[in-house]
C-alpha positions as CSV (number, residue, x, y, z in Angstrom):
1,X,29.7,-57.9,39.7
2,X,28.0,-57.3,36.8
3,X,28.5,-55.8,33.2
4,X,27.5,-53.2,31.0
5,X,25.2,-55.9,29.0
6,X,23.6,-56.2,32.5
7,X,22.3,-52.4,32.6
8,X,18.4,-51.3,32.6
9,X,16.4,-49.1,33.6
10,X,16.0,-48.8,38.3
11,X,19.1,-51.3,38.4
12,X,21.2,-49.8,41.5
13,X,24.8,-49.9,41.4
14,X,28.0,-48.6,43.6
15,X,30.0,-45.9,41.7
16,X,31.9,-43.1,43.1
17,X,31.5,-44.3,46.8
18,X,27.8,-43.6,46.2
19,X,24.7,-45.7,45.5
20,X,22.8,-44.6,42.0
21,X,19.9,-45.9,40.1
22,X,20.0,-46.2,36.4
23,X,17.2,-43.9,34.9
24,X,18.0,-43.9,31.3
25,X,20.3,-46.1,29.4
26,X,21.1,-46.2,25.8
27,X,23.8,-48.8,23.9
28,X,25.6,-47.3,21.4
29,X,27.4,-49.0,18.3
30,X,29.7,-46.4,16.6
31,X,30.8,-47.1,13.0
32,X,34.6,-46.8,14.3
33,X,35.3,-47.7,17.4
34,X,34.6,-50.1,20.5
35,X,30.6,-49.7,21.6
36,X,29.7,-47.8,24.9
37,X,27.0,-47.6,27.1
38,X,25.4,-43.8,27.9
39,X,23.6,-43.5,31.2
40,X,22.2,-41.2,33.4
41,X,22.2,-42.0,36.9
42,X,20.6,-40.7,39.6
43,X,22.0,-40.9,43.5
44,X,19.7,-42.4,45.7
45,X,21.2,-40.1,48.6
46,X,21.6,-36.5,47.2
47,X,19.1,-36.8,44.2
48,X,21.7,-35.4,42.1
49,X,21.6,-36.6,38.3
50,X,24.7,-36.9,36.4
51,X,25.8,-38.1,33.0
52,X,28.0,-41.3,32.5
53,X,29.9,-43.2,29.5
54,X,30.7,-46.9,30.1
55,X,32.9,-48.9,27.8
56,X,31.1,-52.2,27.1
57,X,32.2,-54.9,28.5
58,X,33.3,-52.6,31.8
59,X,32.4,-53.9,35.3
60,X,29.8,-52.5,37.4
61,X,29.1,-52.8,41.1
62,X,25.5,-54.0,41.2
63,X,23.7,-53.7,44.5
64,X,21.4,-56.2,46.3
65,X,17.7,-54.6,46.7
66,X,14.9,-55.6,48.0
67,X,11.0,-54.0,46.8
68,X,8.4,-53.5,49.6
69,X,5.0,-51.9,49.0
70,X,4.3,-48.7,51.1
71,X,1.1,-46.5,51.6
72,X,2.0,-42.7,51.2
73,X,0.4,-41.4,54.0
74,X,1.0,-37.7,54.4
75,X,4.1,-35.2,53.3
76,X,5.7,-32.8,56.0
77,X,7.4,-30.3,55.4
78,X,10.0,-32.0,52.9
79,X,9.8,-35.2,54.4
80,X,7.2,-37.8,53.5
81,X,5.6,-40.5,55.6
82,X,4.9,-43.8,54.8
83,X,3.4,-47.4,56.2
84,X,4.7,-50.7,55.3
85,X,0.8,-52.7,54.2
86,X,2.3,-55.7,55.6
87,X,3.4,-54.8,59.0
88,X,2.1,-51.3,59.8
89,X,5.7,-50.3,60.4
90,X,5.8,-46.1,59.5
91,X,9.4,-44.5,57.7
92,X,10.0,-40.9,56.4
93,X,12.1,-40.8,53.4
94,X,13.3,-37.1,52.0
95,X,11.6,-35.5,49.3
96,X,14.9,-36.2,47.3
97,X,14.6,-39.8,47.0
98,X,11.3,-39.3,45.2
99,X,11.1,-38.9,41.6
100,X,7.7,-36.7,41.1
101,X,6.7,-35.8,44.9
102,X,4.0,-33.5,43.5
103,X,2.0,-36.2,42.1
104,X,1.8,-38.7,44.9
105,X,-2.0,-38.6,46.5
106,X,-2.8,-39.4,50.0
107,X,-3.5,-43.1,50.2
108,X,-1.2,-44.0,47.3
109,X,0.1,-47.5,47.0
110,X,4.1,-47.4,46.0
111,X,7.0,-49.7,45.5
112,X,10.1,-48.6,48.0
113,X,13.8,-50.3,47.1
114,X,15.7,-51.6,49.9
115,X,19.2,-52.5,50.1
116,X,19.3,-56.0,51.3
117,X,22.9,-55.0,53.3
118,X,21.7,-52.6,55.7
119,X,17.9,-52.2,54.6
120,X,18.0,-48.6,53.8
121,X,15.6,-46.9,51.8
122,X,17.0,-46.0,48.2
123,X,14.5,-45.0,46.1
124,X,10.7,-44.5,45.1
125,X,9.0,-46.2,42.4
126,X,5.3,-44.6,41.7
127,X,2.8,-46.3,39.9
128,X,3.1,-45.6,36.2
129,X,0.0,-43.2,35.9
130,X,-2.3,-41.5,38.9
131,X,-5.7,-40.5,38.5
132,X,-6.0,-37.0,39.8
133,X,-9.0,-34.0,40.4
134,X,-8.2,-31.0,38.5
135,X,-9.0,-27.8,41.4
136,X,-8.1,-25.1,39.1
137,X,-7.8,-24.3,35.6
138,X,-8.5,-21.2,32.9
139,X,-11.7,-22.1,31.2
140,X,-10.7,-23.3,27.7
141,X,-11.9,-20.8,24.5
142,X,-13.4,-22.9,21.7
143,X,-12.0,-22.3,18.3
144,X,-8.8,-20.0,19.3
145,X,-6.6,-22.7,17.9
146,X,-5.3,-24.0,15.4
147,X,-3.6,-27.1,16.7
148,X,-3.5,-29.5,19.9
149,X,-3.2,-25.9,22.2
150,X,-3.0,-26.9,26.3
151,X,-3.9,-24.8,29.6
152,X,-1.8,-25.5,32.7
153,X,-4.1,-26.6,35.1
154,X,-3.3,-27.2,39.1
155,X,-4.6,-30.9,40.4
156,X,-5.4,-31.7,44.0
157,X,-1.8,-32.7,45.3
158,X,-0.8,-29.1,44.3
159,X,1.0,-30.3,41.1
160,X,0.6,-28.0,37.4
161,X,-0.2,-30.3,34.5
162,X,-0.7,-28.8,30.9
163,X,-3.9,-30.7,30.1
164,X,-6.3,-29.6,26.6
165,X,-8.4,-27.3,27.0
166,X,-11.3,-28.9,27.1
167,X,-10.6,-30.2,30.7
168,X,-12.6,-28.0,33.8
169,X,-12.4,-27.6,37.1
170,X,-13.6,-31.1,38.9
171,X,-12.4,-33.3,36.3
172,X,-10.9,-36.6,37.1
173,X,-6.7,-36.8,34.5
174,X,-4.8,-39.5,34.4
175,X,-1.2,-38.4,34.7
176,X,1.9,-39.7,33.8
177,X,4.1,-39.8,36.8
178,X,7.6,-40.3,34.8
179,X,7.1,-37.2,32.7
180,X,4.6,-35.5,34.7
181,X,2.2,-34.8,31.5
182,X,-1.2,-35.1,30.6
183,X,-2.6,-39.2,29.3
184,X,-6.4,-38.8,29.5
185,X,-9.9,-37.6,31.0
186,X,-10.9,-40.3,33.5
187,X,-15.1,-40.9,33.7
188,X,-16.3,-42.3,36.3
């Protein structure tokens, strides 16, 4: 058992006869009153995200995982494969249990959580950025703006990013897989 004090961001816990994973936590100290804990938790089995208050000092059911690194290796209709790059051992997890599907290239390298009682898959974690090739945006008009203006452009895993608009067609972005937007023009 754990606490609130124990929270952070990816811990797993049991709530609601469910497994969820923390995905944004914030302490709060009111002037008057005892101090709570806001999260928003996500279920590893639906992909549902709801809202929750805990007092502090309230007991949580933690769960036992276990991180393995997986190469994506192709999506199929909404189920994606993947290869264990220790023991060659394939799974297919649902699109659900991934938090930004349309970002994840061919080849990708990612970190799949386990749960050490009956080794099921529970969730995803992608790398923090991806390098992607833009294959389709507007060309950008110089000197129509007046401030930081953006395009949406569409990158090779099928994915829309808002990128500047000085970015063209066959340019390598690095993207932010959290919030899905725009962190810089890769050269290579």
């Amino acid at each position: 058992m754990a606490s609130t004090s124990d929270i952070r961001k990816g811990l797993c816990i049991r709530y609601n006869n469910d497994i969820f994973k923390i995905i944004e936590f914030m302490h709060v100290k009111p002037g008057k009153g005892p101090a709570f804990v806001r999260t928003k938790l996500k279920s590893v089995s639906t992909g549902k995200v709801l809202d929750n208050t805990f007092s502090a000092g309230h007991k949580i059911e933690d769960v036992r995982v276990e991180t393995r690194s997986y190469q994506f290796l192709y999506p199929e209709g909404d189920t994606f494969h993947f290869m264990n790059t220790d023991d060659y051992n394939q799974i297919t997890l649902q699109e659900s249990s991934l938090d930004s599907p349309g970002l994840l290239k061919e080849g990708e390298i990612v970190k799949i959580l386990f749960n050490t009682e009956d080794s099921m898959p529970l969730s995803v974690e992608m790398p923090a950025s991806v390098v992607l090739e833009v294959t389709y945006t507007e060309p950008g008009v110089k000197g129509n703006t007046a401030t930081n203006a953006t395009k949406p452009a569409k990158v090779e895993t099928g994915a829309e990013v808002n990128v500047p608009l000085f970015i063209n067609e066959g340019d390598k972005i690095k993207v932010e897989t959290e919030k899905g937007t725009y962190m810089e023009r890769v050269k290579e």
